[in-house]
Short mmCIF file of C-alpha atoms in Angstrom, two decimals:
data_model
loop_
_atom_site.label_atom_id
_atom_site.label_comp_id
_atom_site.label_asym_id
_atom_site.label_seq_id
_atom_site.Cartn_x
_atom_site.Cartn_y
_atom_site.Cartn_z
CA UNK B 1 -10.63 20.13 -8.28
CA UNK B 2 -12.77 17.00 -8.50
CA UNK B 3 -12.18 13.60 -6.98
CA UNK B 4 -10.45 12.21 -10.08
CA UNK B 5 -7.72 14.81 -9.72
CA UNK B 6 -6.86 13.32 -6.32
CA UNK B 7 -7.09 9.74 -7.53
CA UNK B 8 -4.97 10.22 -10.65
CA UNK B 9 -1.59 10.61 -8.85
CA UNK B 10 -2.30 7.44 -6.86
CA UNK B 11 -3.19 5.55 -10.02
CA UNK B 12 -0.09 6.81 -11.78
CA UNK B 13 2.26 5.89 -8.92
CA UNK B 14 0.53 2.69 -7.80
CA UNK B 15 3.76 0.73 -8.22
CA UNK B 16 5.51 3.05 -5.76
CA UNK B 17 2.84 2.33 -3.14
CA UNK B 18 3.16 -1.41 -3.75
CA UNK B 19 6.93 -1.22 -3.29
CA UNK B 20 6.54 0.86 -0.12
CA UNK B 21 4.08 -1.62 1.38
CA UNK B 22 6.31 -4.58 0.51
CA UNK B 23 9.43 -2.88 1.92
CA UNK B 24 7.86 -1.70 5.18
CA UNK B 25 5.98 -4.94 5.79
CA UNK B 26 8.99 -7.07 4.91
CA UNK B 27 11.30 -4.99 7.10
CA UNK B 28 8.93 -5.27 10.06
CA UNK B 29 8.61 -9.02 9.49
CA UNK B 30 12.36 -9.63 9.58
CA UNK B 31 12.72 -7.30 12.56
CA UNK B 32 10.02 -9.11 14.51
CA UNK B 33 11.71 -12.43 13.81
CA UNK B 34 14.67 -11.25 15.88
CA UNK B 35 12.58 -9.81 18.72
CA UNK B 36 11.61 -12.36 21.42
CA UNK B 37 7.94 -12.50 22.47
CA UNK B 38 6.77 -10.71 25.60
CA UNK B 39 5.08 -12.61 28.44
CA UNK B 40 2.80 -11.23 31.13
CA UNK B 41 2.56 -12.33 34.76
CA UNK B 42 0.18 -10.74 37.27
CA UNK B 43 -0.30 -10.92 41.03
CA UNK B 44 -3.66 -9.91 42.52
CA UNK B 45 -3.89 -8.40 46.01
CA UNK B 46 -6.87 -7.37 48.12
CA UNK B 47 -6.99 -4.36 50.40
CA UNK B 48 -8.92 -4.75 53.68
CA UNK B 49 -11.27 -7.50 54.85
CA UNK B 50 -14.64 -5.90 54.13
CA UNK B 51 -15.43 -8.58 51.57
CA UNK B 52 -15.35 -11.20 54.33
CA UNK B 53 -18.01 -9.43 56.37
CA UNK B 54 -21.65 -10.51 56.07
CA UNK B 55 -22.76 -6.87 56.17
CA UNK B 56 -19.89 -4.79 54.82
CA UNK B 57 -20.06 -1.10 55.54
CA UNK B 58 -20.23 1.16 52.47
CA UNK B 59 -17.81 3.59 54.08
CA UNK B 60 -15.31 0.80 54.64
CA UNK B 61 -15.65 -0.33 51.02
CA UNK B 62 -15.07 3.21 49.76
CA UNK B 63 -12.07 3.59 52.06
CA UNK B 64 -10.50 0.31 50.92
CA UNK B 65 -10.92 1.35 47.27
CA UNK B 66 -9.12 4.60 48.00
CA UNK B 67 -6.40 2.68 49.81
CA UNK B 68 -6.06 0.38 46.80
CA UNK B 69 -5.33 3.42 44.63
CA UNK B 70 -2.72 4.58 47.13
CA UNK B 71 -1.04 1.17 47.19
CA UNK B 72 -0.97 1.06 43.38
CA UNK B 73 0.96 4.33 43.46
CA UNK B 74 3.32 3.09 46.16
CA UNK B 75 4.08 -0.04 44.12
CA UNK B 76 5.55 2.17 41.37
CA UNK B 77 7.77 4.13 43.72
CA UNK B 78 11.53 3.84 43.89
CA UNK B 79 11.46 2.40 47.42
CA UNK B 80 9.53 -0.69 46.38
CA UNK B 81 11.62 -1.01 43.21
CA UNK B 82 14.91 -0.84 45.09
CA UNK B 83 13.75 -3.35 47.69
CA UNK B 84 12.61 -5.73 44.95
CA UNK B 85 15.90 -5.47 43.05
CA UNK B 86 17.83 -6.02 46.27
CA UNK B 87 15.75 -9.06 47.20
CA UNK B 88 16.14 -10.63 43.74
CA UNK B 89 19.75 -9.58 43.20
CA UNK B 90 18.87 -7.74 40.00
CA UNK B 91 20.20 -4.46 38.62
CA UNK B 92 17.02 -3.64 36.75
CA UNK B 93 13.35 -4.51 36.67
CA UNK B 94 11.29 -5.38 33.61
CA UNK B 95 8.39 -3.19 32.61
CA UNK B 96 5.50 -3.46 35.07
CA UNK B 97 2.35 -1.66 36.15
CA UNK B 98 0.20 -1.61 39.28
CA UNK B 99 -3.46 -0.87 38.69
CA UNK B 100 -6.72 -1.05 40.60
CA UNK B 101 -9.50 -3.24 39.25
CA UNK B 102 -12.19 -0.64 38.71
CA UNK B 103 -14.93 -0.57 41.32
CA UNK B 104 -13.24 -3.12 43.60
CA UNK B 105 -10.67 -3.29 46.38
CA UNK B 106 -8.42 -5.47 44.22
CA UNK B 107 -4.97 -4.44 43.06
CA UNK B 108 -3.09 -6.07 40.16
CA UNK B 109 0.66 -5.98 39.64
CA UNK B 110 1.35 -6.84 35.99
CA UNK B 111 4.90 -7.56 34.78
CA UNK B 112 5.96 -7.81 31.12
CA UNK B 113 9.17 -9.65 30.31
CA UNK B 114 10.70 -11.74 27.56
CA UNK B 115 11.52 -14.44 30.14
CA UNK B 116 8.29 -15.92 31.57
CA UNK B 117 9.92 -17.26 34.75
CA UNK B 118 11.42 -13.87 35.55
CA UNK B 119 8.07 -12.17 34.99
CA UNK B 120 6.47 -14.44 37.59
CA UNK B 121 9.25 -13.94 40.17
CA UNK B 122 9.26 -10.16 39.82
CA UNK B 123 5.46 -9.90 40.09
CA UNK B 124 5.36 -11.92 43.32
CA UNK B 125 8.32 -10.08 44.82
CA UNK B 126 6.81 -6.68 44.06
CA UNK B 127 3.65 -7.81 45.85
CA UNK B 128 5.69 -9.01 48.84
CA UNK B 129 7.60 -5.74 49.09
CA UNK B 130 4.36 -3.78 48.84
CA UNK B 131 2.92 -5.78 51.73
CA UNK B 132 6.04 -5.03 53.78
CA UNK B 133 5.42 -1.32 53.23
CA UNK B 134 1.89 -1.67 54.65
CA UNK B 135 0.54 -2.30 58.17
CA UNK B 136 0.30 -5.94 57.12
CA UNK B 137 4.05 -6.34 57.71
CA UNK B 138 5.43 -8.80 60.28
CA UNK B 139 5.87 -6.16 62.98
CA UNK B 140 2.27 -5.06 62.64
CA UNK B 141 1.14 -8.67 62.49
CA UNK B 142 2.78 -9.25 65.91
CA UNK B 143 1.04 -6.14 67.23
CA UNK B 144 -2.33 -7.34 65.97
CA UNK B 145 -1.62 -10.79 67.44
CA UNK B 146 -1.01 -9.19 70.85
CA UNK B 147 -4.26 -7.23 70.53
CA UNK B 148 -6.12 -10.40 69.60
CA UNK B 149 -4.68 -12.15 72.68
CA UNK B 150 -5.82 -9.26 74.84
CA UNK B 151 -9.29 -9.46 73.29
CA UNK B 152 -9.47 -13.17 74.04
CA UNK B 153 -8.33 -12.59 77.67
CA UNK B 154 -10.81 -9.71 78.13
CA UNK B 155 -13.63 -11.79 76.71
CA UNK B 156 -12.84 -14.57 79.18
CA UNK B 157 -12.68 -12.15 82.11
CA UNK B 158 -16.00 -10.58 81.02
CA UNK B 159 -17.69 -13.98 81.00
CA UNK B 160 -16.20 -14.82 84.44
CA UNK B 161 -17.26 -11.46 85.91
CA UNK B 162 -20.78 -11.84 84.54
CA UNK B 163 -20.99 -15.29 86.17
CA UNK B 164 -19.71 -13.89 89.46
CA UNK B 165 -22.37 -11.15 89.35
CA UNK B 166 -25.09 -13.72 88.76
CA UNK B 167 -23.80 -15.85 91.66
CA UNK B 168 -23.63 -12.82 93.97
CA UNK B 169 -27.18 -11.83 93.09
CA UNK B 170 -28.40 -15.34 93.94
CA UNK B 171 -26.58 -15.16 97.28
CA UNK B 172 -28.09 -11.71 97.89
CA UNK B 173 -31.57 -13.10 97.37
CA UNK B 174 -30.90 -15.85 99.93
CA UNK B 175 -29.46 -13.48 102.59
CA UNK B 176 -31.60 -12.40 105.56
CA UNK B 177 -29.25 -10.45 107.80
CA UNK B 178 -28.66 -6.77 107.18
CA UNK B 179 -24.89 -7.14 107.31
CA UNK B 180 -24.92 -9.99 104.78
CA UNK B 181 -27.18 -8.05 102.40
CA UNK B 182 -24.97 -4.94 102.62
CA UNK B 183 -21.83 -7.00 102.00
CA UNK B 184 -23.36 -8.73 98.90
CA UNK B 185 -24.58 -5.44 97.48
CA UNK B 186 -21.14 -3.88 97.85
CA UNK B 187 -19.56 -6.92 96.20
CA UNK B 188 -22.03 -6.81 93.28
CA UNK B 189 -21.30 -3.10 92.76
CA UNK B 190 -17.56 -3.75 92.60
CA UNK B 191 -18.12 -6.58 90.10
CA UNK B 192 -20.33 -4.38 87.91
CA UNK B 193 -17.68 -1.65 87.96
CA UNK B 194 -15.06 -4.23 87.02
CA UNK B 195 -17.31 -5.52 84.19
CA UNK B 196 -17.76 -2.00 82.82
CA UNK B 197 -14.00 -1.52 82.77
CA UNK B 198 -13.43 -4.85 81.01
CA UNK B 199 -16.12 -4.11 78.43
CA UNK B 200 -14.69 -0.64 77.74
CA UNK B 201 -11.23 -2.14 77.22
CA UNK B 202 -12.68 -4.82 74.96
CA UNK B 203 -14.45 -2.22 72.78
CA UNK B 204 -11.26 -0.17 72.53
CA UNK B 205 -9.14 -3.16 71.50
CA UNK B 206 -11.80 -4.32 69.05
CA UNK B 207 -11.98 -0.86 67.43
CA UNK B 208 -8.21 -0.94 67.03
CA UNK B 209 -8.43 -4.34 65.38
CA UNK B 210 -11.17 -3.26 62.96
CA UNK B 211 -9.29 -0.12 62.02
CA UNK B 212 -6.19 -2.16 61.27
CA UNK B 213 -8.17 -4.68 59.23
CA UNK B 214 -9.25 -1.94 56.82
CA UNK B 215 -5.68 -0.92 56.06
CA UNK B 216 -4.33 -4.38 55.30
CA UNK B 217 -3.26 -5.92 52.04
CA UNK B 218 -2.67 -9.53 51.13
CA UNK B 219 -2.14 -11.69 48.06
CA UNK B 220 -5.23 -13.56 46.92
CA UNK B 221 -3.85 -14.79 43.58
CA UNK B 222 -0.07 -15.14 43.14
CA UNK B 223 1.52 -14.90 39.74
CA UNK B 224 2.09 -18.05 37.72
CA UNK B 225 4.56 -18.75 34.94
CA UNK B 226 2.89 -17.55 31.72
CA UNK B 227 2.74 -20.08 28.90
CA UNK B 228 1.63 -17.92 25.97
CA UNK B 229 2.82 -14.46 24.88
CA UNK B 230 0.91 -11.50 26.25
CA UNK B 231 -0.24 -10.43 22.77
CA UNK B 232 -0.05 -13.26 20.22
CA UNK B 233 -1.32 -10.91 17.48
CA UNK B 234 1.26 -8.23 18.19
CA UNK B 235 3.42 -9.14 15.19
CA UNK B 236 0.43 -9.01 12.86
CA UNK B 237 -0.62 -5.64 14.25
CA UNK B 238 2.87 -4.20 13.84
CA UNK B 239 3.13 -5.49 10.27
CA UNK B 240 -0.29 -4.05 9.47
CA UNK B 241 0.73 -0.72 10.97
CA UNK B 242 3.97 -0.80 8.95
CA UNK B 243 1.96 -1.42 5.78
CA UNK B 244 -0.32 1.52 6.56
CA UNK B 245 2.68 3.77 7.26
CA UNK B 246 4.31 2.67 4.00
CA UNK B 247 1.09 3.33 2.10
CA UNK B 248 0.71 6.80 3.62
CA UNK B 249 4.34 7.72 2.89
CA UNK B 250 4.08 6.45 -0.67
CA UNK B 251 0.82 8.34 -1.21
CA UNK B 252 2.46 11.50 0.09
CA UNK B 253 5.42 10.94 -2.21
CA UNK B 254 3.04 10.37 -5.14
CA UNK B 255 1.30 13.69 -4.52
CA UNK B 256 4.66 15.45 -4.14
CA UNK B 257 6.03 13.98 -7.37
CA UNK B 258 2.80 14.86 -9.16
CA UNK B 259 3.07 18.42 -7.87
CA UNK B 260 6.68 18.74 -9.06
CA UNK B 261 5.95 17.09 -12.42
CA UNK B 262 4.92 19.69 -15.02
CA UNK B 263 4.67 17.30 -17.96
CA UNK B 264 1.39 16.63 -19.76
CA UNK B 265 0.40 13.01 -19.40
CA UNK B 266 -3.14 12.87 -20.64
CA UNK B 267 -6.30 14.59 -21.76
CA UNK B 268 -7.04 16.06 -18.34
CA UNK B 269 -3.56 17.56 -17.99
CA UNK B 270 -3.83 19.22 -21.39
CA UNK B 271 -7.28 20.65 -20.71
CA UNK B 272 -6.17 21.92 -17.29
CA UNK B 273 -2.94 23.50 -18.55
CA UNK B 274 -4.24 25.04 -21.80
CA UNK B 275 -7.88 25.56 -20.81
CA UNK B 276 -8.87 24.27 -24.23
CA UNK B 277 -10.96 21.24 -25.14
CA UNK B 278 -9.14 18.15 -26.38
CA UNK B 279 -10.50 16.89 -29.70
CA UNK B 280 -8.93 13.47 -29.40
CA UNK B 281 -6.32 11.32 -27.73
CA UNK B 282 -4.43 8.83 -29.88
CA UNK B 283 -2.67 6.01 -28.01
CA UNK B 284 0.78 4.90 -29.04
CA UNK B 285 0.72 2.18 -31.71
CA UNK B 286 3.46 -0.47 -31.83
CA UNK B 287 2.66 -1.47 -35.42
CA UNK B 288 4.97 -0.55 -38.31
CA UNK B 289 3.23 1.45 -41.06
CA UNK B 290 2.38 -0.22 -44.37
CA UNK B 291 3.61 1.94 -47.28
CA UNK B 292 0.81 3.89 -49.00
CA UNK B 293 -1.81 2.43 -46.61
CA UNK B 294 -1.56 4.36 -43.35
CA UNK B 295 -4.73 3.02 -41.71
CA UNK B 296 -4.02 -0.56 -42.80
CA UNK B 297 -1.52 -0.94 -39.98
CA UNK B 298 -4.19 -0.10 -37.38
CA UNK B 299 -6.66 -2.83 -38.27
CA UNK B 300 -5.11 -5.08 -35.61
CA UNK B 301 -5.31 -2.24 -33.07
CA UNK B 302 -8.98 -1.24 -32.87
CA UNK B 303 -8.41 1.13 -29.96
CA UNK B 304 -5.98 3.22 -32.01
CA UNK B 305 -8.22 3.10 -35.07
CA UNK B 306 -11.21 4.21 -33.00
CA UNK B 307 -9.16 7.12 -31.62
CA UNK B 308 -8.60 8.45 -35.15
CA UNK B 309 -12.28 8.07 -35.93
CA UNK B 310 -13.16 10.01 -32.79
CA UNK B 311 -10.71 12.75 -33.75
CA UNK B 312 -12.18 12.92 -37.27
CA UNK B 313 -15.74 13.07 -35.90
CA UNK B 314 -14.87 15.89 -33.51
CA UNK B 315 -13.27 17.83 -36.36
CA UNK B 316 -16.40 17.33 -38.40
CA UNK B 317 -18.56 18.76 -35.60
CA UNK B 318 -16.12 21.63 -35.26
CA UNK B 319 -16.42 22.34 -38.99
CA UNK B 320 -20.18 22.85 -38.65
CA UNK B 321 -19.58 26.21 -36.99
CA UNK B 322 -16.51 27.24 -38.94
CA UNK B 323 -15.35 25.43 -42.10
CA UNK B 324 -11.86 24.00 -41.72
CA UNK B 325 -9.52 24.70 -44.60
CA UNK B 326 -6.21 23.73 -43.00
CA UNK B 327 -4.93 21.81 -40.01
CA UNK B 328 -1.44 22.01 -38.52
CA UNK B 329 -0.12 18.84 -36.92
CA UNK B 330 2.90 19.63 -34.76
CA UNK B 331 4.57 18.79 -31.44
CA UNK B 332 7.14 20.43 -29.17
CA UNK B 333 9.81 17.76 -29.72
CA UNK B 334 10.94 15.40 -32.49
CA UNK B 335 9.98 11.71 -32.76
CA UNK B 336 6.67 12.20 -30.96
CA UNK B 337 4.54 10.73 -33.77
CA UNK B 338 3.24 13.83 -35.52
CA UNK B 339 4.05 12.45 -39.01
CA UNK B 340 2.08 9.26 -38.41
CA UNK B 341 -0.79 11.18 -36.83
CA UNK B 342 -0.90 13.50 -39.82
CA UNK B 343 -0.91 10.64 -42.36
CA UNK B 344 -3.50 8.58 -40.48
CA UNK B 345 -5.78 11.58 -39.90
CA UNK B 346 -5.49 12.61 -43.55
CA UNK B 347 -6.40 9.07 -44.65
CA UNK B 348 -9.34 8.97 -42.23
CA UNK B 349 -10.70 12.30 -43.50
CA UNK B 350 -10.25 11.22 -47.13
CA UNK B 351 -12.17 8.02 -46.51
CA UNK B 352 -14.95 10.10 -44.97
CA UNK B 353 -15.36 11.94 -48.29
CA UNK B 354 -13.16 14.98 -47.76
CA UNK B 355 -10.64 16.09 -50.36
CA UNK B 356 -7.37 16.20 -48.48
CA UNK B 357 -3.93 17.50 -49.39
CA UNK B 358 -1.20 16.43 -46.99
CA UNK B 359 1.85 18.73 -46.91
CA UNK B 360 5.10 17.51 -45.37
CA UNK B 361 6.67 20.67 -43.97
CA UNK B 362 9.10 18.82 -41.71
CA UNK B 363 12.11 19.88 -43.73
CA UNK B 364 14.67 18.47 -41.29
CA UNK B 365 13.25 14.97 -40.94
CA UNK B 366 10.72 14.43 -43.73
CA UNK B 367 8.85 11.14 -43.58
CA UNK B 368 5.58 11.39 -45.52
CA UNK B 369 7.21 10.20 -48.73
CA UNK B 370 8.30 7.02 -46.94
CA UNK B 371 4.89 6.47 -45.36
CA UNK B 372 3.21 6.68 -48.77
CA UNK B 373 6.07 5.14 -50.78
CA UNK B 374 6.56 8.28 -52.87
CA UNK B 375 9.64 9.93 -54.38
CA UNK B 376 11.01 13.00 -52.64
CA UNK B 377 12.70 14.66 -55.58
CA UNK B 378 10.37 17.66 -55.62
CA UNK B 379 7.96 19.02 -53.08
CA UNK B 380 7.07 21.97 -50.92
CA UNK B 381 10.63 23.33 -51.00
CA UNK B 382 10.31 23.72 -54.77
CA UNK B 383 6.91 25.39 -54.39
CA UNK B 384 8.45 27.96 -52.07
CA UNK B 385 11.67 28.47 -54.00
CA UNK B 386 10.50 28.54 -57.63
CA UNK B 387 8.22 31.42 -58.51
CA UNK B 388 6.50 29.74 -61.42
CA UNK B 389 6.25 26.30 -59.85
CA UNK B 390 2.99 24.52 -60.58
CA UNK B 391 1.37 23.07 -57.48
CA UNK B 392 -0.29 20.26 -59.40
CA UNK B 393 3.11 19.02 -60.57
CA UNK B 394 4.24 18.71 -56.95
CA UNK B 395 1.27 16.66 -55.72
CA UNK B 396 1.26 12.88 -55.75
CA UNK B 397 -1.76 10.65 -55.76
CA UNK B 398 -2.10 7.77 -53.33
CA UNK B 399 -4.02 4.53 -53.15
CA UNK B 400 -6.58 6.35 -51.01
CA UNK B 401 -9.08 8.28 -53.12
CA UNK B 402 -9.18 12.06 -52.60
CA UNK B 403 -5.88 12.06 -50.73
CA UNK B 404 -2.96 13.92 -52.32
CA UNK B 405 0.49 14.24 -50.78
CA UNK B 406 3.11 16.92 -51.31
CA UNK B 407 6.47 15.71 -49.97
CA UNK B 408 9.03 18.06 -48.54
CA UNK B 409 11.39 17.84 -51.49
CA UNK B 410 15.14 17.74 -51.36
CA UNK B 411 16.41 19.40 -48.23
CA UNK B 412 18.89 22.28 -48.45
CA UNK B 413 20.54 24.70 -46.09
CA UNK B 414 17.81 27.29 -46.54
CA UNK B 415 14.79 25.05 -46.03
CA UNK B 416 13.80 26.53 -42.66
CA UNK B 417 14.02 30.10 -44.00
CA UNK B 418 11.70 29.21 -46.88
CA UNK B 419 8.90 28.46 -44.44
CA UNK B 420 9.01 32.14 -43.38
CA UNK B 421 8.83 33.42 -46.96
CA UNK B 422 5.90 35.38 -48.36
CA UNK B 423 4.89 32.45 -50.56
CA UNK B 424 4.13 30.14 -47.64
CA UNK B 425 0.71 31.63 -46.71
CA UNK B 426 -0.39 31.38 -50.33
#
């Protein structure tokens, strides 16, 4: 099957596809008119304080990025959701998502809602509840404040002890008695031991502080009330998608209807069904025939006239291999135009120089006598019924040279049986 076989059903049912596109697009348009726009509010948080360091450690950066992924998962958990709903006095939360900005220690909480103010409030409250679930909460802040106070006190004591050691060493250098020297040396040793203890405590507290700073989270960009919808082109995209869906459904329906339709609609259908070449295709002509001048009516319809010429030419080429003595013009149903085709083809052949006799064997609905303005008193019925009937007496001349017409004759109850008589082949 070639490409035209796939295109033909779409061409035949193009109006169905147009209707489907109009219906689906129109339905989506009226639906979207009733749907309020969606707004987006986002709060950005940062995990850890490595970004504030002049020489951030790569291990710390990697750890904070992993922690950011963990916090994004926690933000979607039921605990944070319930705390947020309780804090805001809401029974439900709008659609939201918590995601890590790739390659960074930043975390975004994005809320989608039809009410922009509510989107902002929910985004900020989710961030607050997430912070409360982390070591950055108030209780841990108090603990870190205590540690910082201890660090400040230890740093002061270290400076004081270092000064005392320096003073004692100066006094030792100025001492001359053995007892004084021994006493100063013992004092310096005790101060150095005290300094070592203070420094060890300071390092321990400082390590605790640095470890806590890695696992902290804070808001660096709170959510603001959104002014514009999150996706201003959403309606256009939905309508375009609806049009595509309508087109696909209509195309599928066109192929289904074409598969179920077994009628012959054109040259290709005939050739495919019968596996025979088509000699010609005559379009339907709206013109009324002119009595005794069949082709005269087609002068204003050149396409129809050209179709008869093409049919005549193909018959002429066919006659080169096997001379044509008779042609049968018929159709499977009445009122399909076989009488007009027969008269027009006979006139076209006669004008081409052929001697043509046109027999009207449609005994139920004869029409050739009307097309050529001839009487129908005698005709082929008489030739079949009367043994000694003279054929020449039953033929009528027309205004077209070399074209003779034998009407059907007066119809009777046995007309159809006469066509099966032994005289018909002769």
